[in-house]
mmCIF file of C-alpha atoms and ligand atoms in Angstrom:
data_model
loop_
_atom_site.group_PDB
_atom_site.id
_atom_site.type_symbol
_atom_site.label_atom_id
_atom_site.label_comp_id
_atom_site.label_asym_id
_atom_site.label_seq_id
_atom_site.Cartn_x
_atom_site.Cartn_y
_atom_site.Cartn_z
ATOM 1 C CA UNK A 1 -67.448 121.554 214.866
ATOM 2 C CA UNK A 2 -67.127 117.879 213.965
ATOM 3 C CA UNK A 3 -69.377 116.029 211.557
ATOM 4 C CA UNK A 4 -72.737 114.687 212.740
ATOM 5 C CA UNK A 5 -72.934 110.910 213.058
ATOM 6 C CA UNK A 6 -76.362 109.251 213.028
ATOM 7 C CA UNK A 7 -77.287 105.660 213.759
ATOM 8 C CA UNK A 8 -80.393 103.554 214.086
ATOM 9 C CA UNK A 9 -80.321 100.780 216.675
ATOM 10 C CA UNK A 10 -83.176 98.309 217.094
ATOM 11 C CA UNK A 11 -84.940 97.087 220.203
ATOM 12 C CA UNK A 12 -84.978 93.385 220.927
ATOM 13 C CA UNK A 13 -87.449 90.955 222.423
ATOM 14 C CA UNK A 14 -86.008 88.552 224.971
ATOM 15 C CA UNK A 15 -86.802 84.862 224.508
ATOM 16 C CA UNK A 16 -84.806 83.988 227.649
ATOM 17 C CA UNK A 17 -85.093 86.958 229.997
ATOM 18 C CA UNK A 18 -82.383 88.838 231.846
ATOM 19 C CA UNK A 19 -84.030 89.278 235.245
ATOM 20 C CA UNK A 20 -81.823 89.864 238.259
ATOM 21 C CA UNK A 21 -78.416 91.546 238.410
ATOM 22 C CA UNK A 22 -75.298 90.710 240.382
ATOM 23 C CA UNK A 23 -74.149 94.297 239.932
ATOM 24 C CA UNK A 24 -76.852 96.662 238.764
ATOM 25 C CA UNK A 25 -74.676 99.641 237.898
ATOM 26 C CA UNK A 26 -72.466 97.660 235.566
ATOM 27 C CA UNK A 27 -75.374 95.395 234.497
ATOM 28 C CA UNK A 28 -73.719 92.128 235.438
ATOM 29 C CA UNK A 29 -76.554 89.620 235.061
ATOM 30 C CA UNK A 30 -77.387 86.732 237.365
ATOM 31 C CA UNK A 31 -78.442 84.668 234.356
ATOM 32 C CA UNK A 32 -77.748 84.376 230.625
ATOM 33 C CA UNK A 33 -80.340 85.718 228.180
ATOM 34 C CA UNK A 34 -81.253 85.247 224.535
ATOM 35 C CA UNK A 35 -83.179 87.606 222.285
ATOM 36 C CA UNK A 36 -84.337 88.369 218.791
ATOM 37 C CA UNK A 37 -83.253 91.736 217.452
ATOM 38 C CA UNK A 38 -86.209 93.639 215.987
ATOM 39 C CA UNK A 39 -86.394 95.884 212.939
ATOM 40 C CA UNK A 40 -89.235 98.409 213.167
ATOM 41 C CA UNK A 41 -88.913 99.225 216.880
ATOM 42 C CA UNK A 42 -85.764 101.286 216.874
ATOM 43 C CA UNK A 43 -84.073 104.406 218.222
ATOM 44 C CA UNK A 44 -82.386 106.930 215.952
ATOM 45 C CA UNK A 45 -79.631 108.988 217.514
ATOM 46 C CA UNK A 46 -77.382 111.700 216.135
ATOM 47 C CA UNK A 47 -74.217 112.839 217.893
ATOM 48 C CA UNK A 48 -71.781 115.656 217.244
ATOM 49 C CA UNK A 49 -68.624 116.449 219.171
ATOM 50 C CA UNK A 50 -68.584 120.083 220.346
ATOM 51 C CA UNK A 51 -65.625 122.268 221.222
ATOM 52 C CA UNK A 52 -63.565 121.831 224.413
ATOM 53 C CA UNK A 53 -65.142 123.269 227.532
ATOM 54 C CA UNK A 54 -68.666 123.037 226.097
ATOM 55 C CA UNK A 55 -71.229 121.057 228.096
ATOM 56 C CA UNK A 56 -73.166 118.099 226.713
ATOM 57 C CA UNK A 57 -76.572 118.701 225.141
ATOM 58 C CA UNK A 58 -79.327 116.096 225.070
ATOM 59 C CA UNK A 59 -82.347 116.650 222.837
ATOM 60 C CA UNK A 60 -85.464 114.598 222.125
ATOM 61 C CA UNK A 61 -87.153 114.829 218.745
ATOM 62 C CA UNK A 62 -90.814 115.600 219.359
ATOM 63 C CA UNK A 63 -93.725 116.750 217.199
ATOM 64 C CA UNK A 64 -92.635 120.380 217.394
ATOM 65 C CA UNK A 65 -88.919 119.763 216.720
ATOM 66 C CA UNK A 66 -86.156 119.333 219.277
ATOM 67 C CA UNK A 67 -86.992 119.517 222.966
ATOM 68 C CA UNK A 68 -84.486 119.331 225.784
ATOM 69 C CA UNK A 69 -84.479 115.901 227.434
ATOM 70 C CA UNK A 70 -85.326 115.867 231.125
ATOM 71 C CA UNK A 71 -85.728 113.687 234.179
ATOM 72 C CA UNK A 72 -84.031 110.404 234.892
ATOM 73 C CA UNK A 73 -83.600 109.611 231.179
ATOM 74 C CA UNK A 74 -81.408 112.691 230.769
ATOM 75 C CA UNK A 75 -79.361 111.857 233.880
ATOM 76 C CA UNK A 76 -78.754 108.264 232.786
ATOM 77 C CA UNK A 77 -77.966 109.245 229.207
ATOM 78 C CA UNK A 78 -75.524 112.006 230.207
ATOM 79 C CA UNK A 79 -73.792 109.712 232.702
ATOM 80 C CA UNK A 80 -73.320 107.257 229.840
ATOM 81 C CA UNK A 81 -71.938 109.956 227.537
ATOM 82 C CA UNK A 82 -69.389 110.815 230.262
ATOM 83 C CA UNK A 83 -68.416 107.128 230.481
ATOM 84 C CA UNK A 84 -67.960 106.874 226.704
ATOM 85 C CA UNK A 85 -65.927 110.089 226.648
ATOM 86 C CA UNK A 86 -63.588 108.698 229.305
ATOM 87 C CA UNK A 87 -63.303 105.421 227.365
ATOM 88 C CA UNK A 88 -62.408 107.333 224.188
ATOM 89 C CA UNK A 89 -59.867 109.431 226.098
ATOM 90 C CA UNK A 90 -61.510 112.684 224.980
ATOM 91 C CA UNK A 91 -62.696 115.756 226.845
ATOM 92 C CA UNK A 92 -65.074 117.610 224.501
ATOM 93 C CA UNK A 93 -68.791 118.038 225.055
ATOM 94 C CA UNK A 94 -71.234 116.175 222.806
ATOM 95 C CA UNK A 95 -74.523 117.290 221.310
ATOM 96 C CA UNK A 96 -77.096 114.505 220.979
ATOM 97 C CA UNK A 97 -80.602 114.184 219.590
ATOM 98 C CA UNK A 98 -82.639 111.012 219.800
ATOM 99 C CA UNK A 99 -85.974 109.644 218.661
ATOM 100 C CA UNK A 100 -87.839 106.381 219.312
ATOM 101 C CA UNK A 101 -90.103 104.796 216.710
ATOM 102 C CA UNK A 102 -92.238 103.248 219.470
ATOM 103 C CA UNK A 103 -93.548 104.037 222.987
ATOM 104 C CA UNK A 104 -90.662 104.409 225.457
ATOM 105 C CA UNK A 105 -90.445 102.752 228.887
ATOM 106 C CA UNK A 106 -93.509 100.581 228.242
ATOM 107 C CA UNK A 107 -91.739 97.244 228.487
ATOM 108 C CA UNK A 108 -90.679 97.327 224.863
ATOM 109 C CA UNK A 109 -86.928 97.485 225.358
ATOM 110 C CA UNK A 110 -86.609 101.197 224.650
ATOM 111 C CA UNK A 111 -83.615 101.208 226.990
ATOM 112 C CA UNK A 112 -81.991 98.525 224.806
ATOM 113 C CA UNK A 113 -82.336 100.434 221.552
ATOM 114 C CA UNK A 114 -81.818 103.805 223.249
ATOM 115 C CA UNK A 115 -78.526 102.935 224.932
ATOM 116 C CA UNK A 116 -77.279 100.886 221.976
ATOM 117 C CA UNK A 117 -77.941 103.853 219.646
ATOM 118 C CA UNK A 118 -76.375 106.322 222.081
ATOM 119 C CA UNK A 119 -73.283 104.152 222.466
ATOM 120 C CA UNK A 120 -72.802 103.617 218.732
ATOM 121 C CA UNK A 121 -73.397 107.278 217.832
ATOM 122 C CA UNK A 122 -71.124 108.772 220.496
ATOM 123 C CA UNK A 123 -68.310 106.267 219.935
ATOM 124 C CA UNK A 124 -68.450 106.927 216.170
ATOM 125 C CA UNK A 125 -68.610 110.710 216.697
ATOM 126 C CA UNK A 126 -65.360 110.381 218.686
ATOM 127 C CA UNK A 127 -63.899 108.641 215.627
ATOM 128 C CA UNK A 128 -63.633 105.198 217.232
ATOM 129 C CA UNK A 129 -64.651 101.911 215.621
ATOM 130 C CA UNK A 130 -64.369 99.117 218.207
ATOM 131 C CA UNK A 131 -65.103 95.414 217.651
ATOM 132 C CA UNK A 132 -68.701 94.242 218.247
ATOM 133 C CA UNK A 133 -67.750 92.604 221.580
ATOM 134 C CA UNK A 134 -66.332 95.890 222.866
ATOM 135 C CA UNK A 135 -69.415 97.769 221.628
ATOM 136 C CA UNK A 136 -71.631 95.273 223.427
ATOM 137 C CA UNK A 137 -69.697 95.781 226.680
ATOM 138 C CA UNK A 138 -69.817 99.560 226.258
ATOM 139 C CA UNK A 139 -73.582 99.494 225.641
ATOM 140 C CA UNK A 140 -74.018 97.290 228.698
ATOM 141 C CA UNK A 141 -72.021 99.700 230.870
ATOM 142 C CA UNK A 142 -74.981 102.106 230.514
ATOM 143 C CA UNK A 143 -76.711 99.911 233.115
ATOM 144 C CA UNK A 144 -79.151 98.558 230.507
ATOM 145 C CA UNK A 145 -78.172 94.929 230.087
ATOM 146 C CA UNK A 146 -80.501 94.367 227.159
ATOM 147 C CA UNK A 147 -78.587 97.103 225.265
ATOM 148 C CA UNK A 148 -75.634 94.676 225.184
ATOM 149 C CA UNK A 149 -77.728 92.496 222.826
ATOM 150 C CA UNK A 150 -79.068 95.324 220.627
ATOM 151 C CA UNK A 151 -75.689 96.077 219.047
ATOM 152 C CA UNK A 152 -76.028 92.808 217.090
ATOM 153 C CA UNK A 153 -78.610 91.564 214.593
ATOM 154 C CA UNK A 154 -80.554 88.311 214.356
ATOM 155 C CA UNK A 155 -80.611 85.977 217.358
ATOM 156 C CA UNK A 156 -78.317 87.067 220.158
ATOM 157 C CA UNK A 157 -77.148 85.490 223.390
ATOM 158 C CA UNK A 158 -75.676 87.351 226.320
ATOM 159 C CA UNK A 159 -73.887 84.760 228.458
ATOM 160 C CA UNK A 160 -73.712 85.103 232.228
ATOM 161 C CA UNK A 161 -70.412 86.329 233.580
ATOM 162 C CA UNK A 162 -67.885 83.614 234.257
ATOM 163 C CA UNK A 163 -69.589 81.070 231.968
ATOM 164 C CA UNK A 164 -66.607 81.095 229.607
ATOM 165 C CA UNK A 165 -68.962 81.592 226.644
ATOM 166 C CA UNK A 166 -68.303 84.463 224.241
ATOM 167 C CA UNK A 167 -66.023 87.379 225.000
ATOM 168 C CA UNK A 168 -66.486 88.024 228.707
ATOM 169 C CA UNK A 169 -69.406 90.339 229.381
ATOM 170 C CA UNK A 170 -70.345 90.735 225.719
ATOM 171 C CA UNK A 171 -73.297 89.425 223.728
ATOM 172 C CA UNK A 172 -72.702 87.103 220.762
ATOM 173 C CA UNK A 173 -74.767 86.347 217.692
ATOM 174 C CA UNK A 174 -76.289 82.849 217.706
ATOM 175 C CA UNK A 175 -77.708 83.137 214.168
ATOM 176 C CA UNK A 176 -78.117 85.987 211.673
ATOM 177 C CA UNK A 177 -81.541 87.409 210.799
ATOM 178 C CA UNK A 178 -81.458 85.616 207.440
ATOM 179 C CA UNK A 179 -81.387 82.262 209.266
ATOM 180 C CA UNK A 180 -85.068 82.419 210.302
ATOM 181 C CA UNK A 181 -87.749 84.936 209.387
ATOM 182 C CA UNK A 182 -89.756 85.237 212.586
ATOM 183 C CA UNK A 183 -92.450 87.879 212.990
ATOM 184 C CA UNK A 184 -93.429 89.777 216.136
ATOM 185 C CA UNK A 185 -96.930 91.220 216.314
ATOM 186 C CA UNK A 186 -96.760 93.607 219.262
ATOM 187 C CA UNK A 187 -100.081 94.095 220.983
ATOM 188 C CA UNK A 188 -100.097 97.480 222.692
ATOM 189 C CA UNK A 189 -102.064 97.231 225.869
ATOM 190 C CA UNK A 190 -100.564 100.281 227.520
ATOM 191 C CA UNK A 191 -98.608 103.052 225.809
ATOM 192 C CA UNK A 192 -97.751 104.954 228.973
ATOM 193 C CA UNK A 193 -94.462 104.254 230.807
ATOM 194 C CA UNK A 194 -94.602 101.421 233.300
ATOM 195 C CA UNK A 195 -94.757 102.233 237.006
ATOM 196 C CA UNK A 196 -91.637 100.348 238.135
ATOM 197 C CA UNK A 197 -88.440 100.366 236.074
ATOM 198 C CA UNK A 198 -86.701 97.142 235.069
ATOM 199 C CA UNK A 199 -83.734 98.335 237.140
ATOM 200 C CA UNK A 200 -85.935 98.092 240.227
ATOM 201 C CA UNK A 201 -87.126 94.699 238.983
ATOM 202 C CA UNK A 202 -83.550 93.379 238.713
ATOM 203 C CA UNK A 203 -82.858 94.528 242.275
ATOM 204 C CA UNK A 204 -85.948 92.893 243.700
ATOM 205 C CA UNK A 205 -85.883 89.659 241.682
ATOM 206 C CA UNK A 206 -83.755 87.652 244.168
ATOM 207 C CA UNK A 207 -86.292 88.429 246.923
ATOM 208 C CA UNK A 208 -88.839 86.182 245.197
ATOM 209 C CA UNK A 209 -89.042 82.671 246.682
ATOM 210 C CA UNK A 210 -89.243 81.384 243.089
ATOM 211 C CA UNK A 211 -86.001 82.997 241.939
ATOM 212 C CA UNK A 212 -83.739 80.091 242.933
ATOM 213 C CA UNK A 213 -85.975 77.582 241.124
ATOM 214 C CA UNK A 214 -85.792 79.676 237.973
ATOM 215 C CA UNK A 215 -81.985 79.750 238.105
ATOM 216 C CA UNK A 216 -81.991 75.963 238.351
ATOM 217 C CA UNK A 217 -84.317 75.546 235.343
ATOM 218 C CA UNK A 218 -82.606 78.043 233.069
ATOM 219 C CA UNK A 219 -79.605 76.131 231.658
ATOM 220 C CA UNK A 220 -81.792 73.398 230.164
ATOM 221 C CA UNK A 221 -84.300 75.952 228.868
ATOM 222 C CA UNK A 222 -81.549 77.986 227.235
ATOM 223 C CA UNK A 223 -80.244 74.841 225.505
ATOM 224 C CA UNK A 224 -83.751 74.150 224.209
ATOM 225 C CA UNK A 225 -84.136 77.713 222.906
ATOM 226 C CA UNK A 226 -80.759 77.594 221.160
ATOM 227 C CA UNK A 227 -81.575 74.221 219.564
ATOM 228 C CA UNK A 228 -85.018 75.472 218.462
ATOM 229 C CA UNK A 229 -83.395 78.450 216.739
ATOM 230 C CA UNK A 230 -80.786 76.235 215.115
ATOM 231 C CA UNK A 231 -83.536 73.930 213.800
ATOM 232 C CA UNK A 232 -85.963 76.773 213.046
ATOM 233 C CA UNK A 233 -88.593 74.980 215.112
ATOM 234 C CA UNK A 234 -91.334 77.242 216.463
ATOM 235 C CA UNK A 235 -93.013 74.167 217.936
ATOM 236 C CA UNK A 236 -89.958 73.814 220.204
ATOM 237 C CA UNK A 237 -89.307 77.494 220.788
ATOM 238 C CA UNK A 238 -92.913 78.574 221.442
ATOM 239 C CA UNK A 239 -93.487 76.824 224.787
ATOM 240 C CA UNK A 240 -90.125 78.151 226.042
ATOM 241 C CA UNK A 241 -91.190 81.695 225.128
ATOM 242 C CA UNK A 242 -94.419 81.473 227.094
ATOM 243 C CA UNK A 243 -92.795 79.764 230.086
ATOM 244 C CA UNK A 244 -90.172 82.487 230.244
ATOM 245 C CA UNK A 245 -92.681 85.316 229.987
ATOM 246 C CA UNK A 246 -94.907 83.898 232.691
ATOM 247 C CA UNK A 247 -91.961 83.144 234.947
ATOM 248 C CA UNK A 248 -90.538 86.664 234.646
ATOM 249 C CA UNK A 249 -93.890 88.053 235.751
ATOM 250 C CA UNK A 250 -94.329 85.388 238.446
ATOM 251 C CA UNK A 251 -91.012 86.519 239.920
ATOM 252 C CA UNK A 252 -91.935 90.186 239.597
ATOM 253 C CA UNK A 253 -95.307 89.608 241.283
ATOM 254 C CA UNK A 254 -93.734 87.590 244.112
ATOM 255 C CA UNK A 255 -90.813 89.985 244.735
ATOM 256 C CA UNK A 256 -90.738 92.046 247.908
ATOM 257 C CA UNK A 257 -92.416 94.464 247.423
ATOM 258 C CA UNK A 258 -94.316 92.946 244.478
ATOM 259 C CA UNK A 259 -94.344 94.430 240.972
ATOM 260 C CA UNK A 260 -97.410 94.064 238.736
ATOM 261 C CA UNK A 261 -96.677 94.888 235.114
ATOM 262 C CA UNK A 262 -99.761 93.218 233.622
ATOM 263 C CA UNK A 263 -102.933 95.114 232.774
ATOM 264 C CA UNK A 264 -106.307 93.313 232.642
ATOM 265 C CA UNK A 265 -106.097 93.242 228.825
ATOM 266 C CA UNK A 266 -102.733 91.442 228.991
ATOM 267 C CA UNK A 267 -104.565 88.342 230.179
ATOM 268 C CA UNK A 268 -107.197 88.688 227.461
ATOM 269 C CA UNK A 269 -104.506 88.833 224.806
ATOM 270 C CA UNK A 270 -102.812 85.746 226.256
ATOM 271 C CA UNK A 271 -106.155 83.907 226.092
ATOM 272 C CA UNK A 272 -106.598 84.918 222.454
ATOM 273 C CA UNK A 273 -103.150 83.622 221.584
ATOM 274 C CA UNK A 274 -104.046 80.304 223.185
ATOM 275 C CA UNK A 275 -107.312 80.351 221.200
ATOM 276 C CA UNK A 276 -105.351 80.900 218.003
ATOM 277 C CA UNK A 277 -103.310 77.785 218.729
ATOM 278 C CA UNK A 278 -106.498 75.817 219.386
ATOM 279 C CA UNK A 279 -107.540 76.901 215.878
ATOM 280 C CA UNK A 280 -104.290 75.558 214.438
ATOM 281 C CA UNK A 281 -102.300 78.826 214.222
ATOM 282 C CA UNK A 282 -98.834 78.386 215.776
ATOM 283 C CA UNK A 283 -98.365 81.695 217.598
ATOM 284 C CA UNK A 284 -96.729 82.191 220.991
ATOM 285 C CA UNK A 285 -96.752 85.111 223.393
ATOM 286 C CA UNK A 286 -93.966 86.714 225.330
ATOM 287 C CA UNK A 287 -93.654 89.889 227.382
ATOM 288 C CA UNK A 288 -90.818 91.942 228.755
ATOM 289 C CA UNK A 289 -91.239 94.083 231.858
ATOM 290 C CA UNK A 290 -94.498 95.722 230.840
ATOM 291 C CA UNK A 291 -98.127 95.073 229.954
ATOM 292 C CA UNK A 292 -97.622 94.765 226.179
ATOM 293 C CA UNK A 293 -97.585 91.358 224.532
ATOM 294 C CA UNK A 294 -95.272 90.225 221.727
ATOM 295 C CA UNK A 295 -96.809 87.463 219.624
ATOM 296 C CA UNK A 296 -94.190 85.465 217.759
ATOM 297 C CA UNK A 297 -95.105 83.554 214.609
ATOM 298 C CA UNK A 298 -93.848 82.649 211.138
ATOM 299 C CA UNK A 299 -94.710 84.864 208.131
ATOM 300 C CA UNK A 300 -97.494 82.622 206.790
ATOM 301 C CA UNK A 301 -99.459 82.954 210.036
ATOM 302 C CA UNK A 302 -98.940 86.676 210.584
ATOM 303 C CA UNK A 303 -102.215 87.740 208.876
ATOM 304 C CA UNK A 304 -104.251 85.379 211.086
ATOM 305 C CA UNK A 305 -102.520 86.717 214.201
ATOM 306 C CA UNK A 306 -103.165 90.334 213.199
ATOM 307 C CA UNK A 307 -106.774 89.483 212.425
ATOM 308 C CA UNK A 308 -107.401 87.817 215.762
ATOM 309 C CA UNK A 309 -105.585 90.349 217.926
ATOM 310 C CA UNK A 310 -106.465 93.581 216.135
ATOM 311 C CA UNK A 311 -110.039 93.157 217.347
ATOM 312 C CA UNK A 312 -109.218 92.095 220.920
ATOM 313 C CA UNK A 313 -111.044 94.286 223.448
ATOM 314 C CA UNK A 314 -109.038 96.779 225.509
ATOM 315 C CA UNK A 315 -106.034 97.023 223.225
ATOM 316 C CA UNK A 316 -104.457 100.249 222.024
ATOM 317 C CA UNK A 317 -103.161 99.138 218.626
ATOM 318 C CA UNK A 318 -100.765 96.674 217.024
ATOM 319 C CA UNK A 319 -97.219 97.079 215.753
ATOM 320 C CA UNK A 320 -95.780 94.691 213.198
ATOM 321 C CA UNK A 321 -92.165 93.813 213.602
ATOM 322 C CA UNK A 322 -89.779 91.064 212.574
ATOM 323 C CA UNK A 323 -86.266 89.824 213.140
ATOM 324 C CA UNK A 324 -83.788 92.501 212.045
ATOM 325 C CA UNK A 325 -80.195 92.828 210.920
ATOM 326 C CA UNK A 326 -79.007 95.069 213.755
ATOM 327 C CA UNK A 327 -77.840 98.681 213.942
ATOM 328 C CA UNK A 328 -76.871 100.757 210.914
ATOM 329 C CA UNK A 329 -75.487 104.181 210.090
ATOM 330 C CA UNK A 330 -78.120 106.509 208.630
ATOM 331 C CA UNK A 331 -77.773 109.752 206.719
ATOM 332 C CA UNK A 332 -80.855 111.554 207.977
ATOM 333 C CA UNK A 333 -79.521 113.590 210.867
ATOM 334 C CA UNK A 334 -81.689 114.653 213.782
ATOM 335 C CA UNK A 335 -79.432 117.646 214.464
ATOM 336 C CA UNK A 336 -78.893 120.714 212.328
ATOM 337 C CA UNK A 337 -75.314 121.611 211.338
ATOM 338 C CA UNK A 338 -75.217 124.579 213.717
ATOM 339 C CA UNK A 339 -75.444 124.409 217.517
ATOM 340 C CA UNK A 340 -79.103 124.679 218.453
ATOM 341 C CA UNK A 341 -80.168 123.933 214.866
ATOM 342 C CA UNK A 342 -83.109 121.609 214.670
ATOM 343 C CA UNK A 343 -82.017 119.569 211.667
ATOM 344 C CA UNK A 344 -84.573 117.444 209.877
HETATM 345 O O1 PMV B 401 -81.890 95.946 230.125
HETATM 346 P P1 PMV B 401 -82.855 96.233 231.176
HETATM 347 O O2 PMV B 401 -82.221 96.619 232.477
HETATM 348 O O3 PMV B 401 -83.899 97.249 230.737
HETATM 349 O O4 PMV B 401 -83.646 94.874 231.508
HETATM 350 C C1 PMV B 401 -84.357 94.153 230.564
HETATM 351 C C2 PMV B 401 -85.325 93.265 231.222
HETATM 352 C C3 PMV B 401 -86.252 92.486 230.303
HETATM 353 O O5 PMV B 401 -86.600 93.256 229.181
HETATM 354 C C4 PMV B 401 -87.523 92.174 231.079
HETATM 355 C C5 PMV B 401 -85.652 91.148 229.876
HETATM 356 C C6 PMV B 401 -84.599 91.202 228.806
HETATM 357 O O6 PMV B 401 -83.739 90.309 228.833
HETATM 358 O O7 PMV B 401 -84.651 92.060 227.911
#
């Protein structure tokens, strides 16, 4: 039995959204994207290579210990393990346990942290240590494009294929976390999984009559976002964040058939964020494919944001997060040393 390898990989919040895929299975995006890697929202995953001829095991860490994973998550995760095994040129089964620090499938990039953590843990369990660009491509091959960005810390861009930027198909760091301490107050409006997956959203996006306009506007917007990060200017970045969030949802709502991710409280939170700005607090909202709202601000304004949003009607709690350094190896294993052992 090989040693257990455990990693923690963070989620990320997209400033420029990946929305629409040229090839969904391989997650080849129709547009470039840019995100901030988070710190508190993360997935922990342990992996252990089993003997030859043994099947893969996929466990979720729940309140009562390890539970077998099920449904489409299990199918996607095991298909990815098979892909990583082929890449590593190995043929043993792998035992995996995983745990999210935040609600999964609620538009909070759990697929990003989940597939980044799975990729890093399995690759390391097979004794491989590829370059970040290769890790990014491997994470992306899970079908979760945003996972390509979660293997890096700080501010991360994932260029569109064929743009000549970065190593082809891999995300690149634009600036490290230490460059700019941005905070993300996540307003939970809905903890339950969203009704339509982002994979479905990527497929339907080009059916929106507004999709072509968005593609035309994106290059200039991406330049503005990059420059705002370089200059640490929230005044420049903020309007881009809100435009992007609204446009993603405009496209989702006008796709055929339409997708509505917002809940009534989403709109109330957006109004409060606007109210905060009217009161002189520079805070800006963004959303991924879900009803929850990420409010981005600088550290000095975080208490005012928490104050204003913690009491908003119809919300189900707040999570405080901030820009993070990226994935790391951890020593608390989710698996016990023996097959079937429940570990910590
Ligand atoms: O990586 P996916 O397939 O879960 O898609 C992510 C889609 C958004 O979160 C809405 C945008 C993004 O770039 O993260």
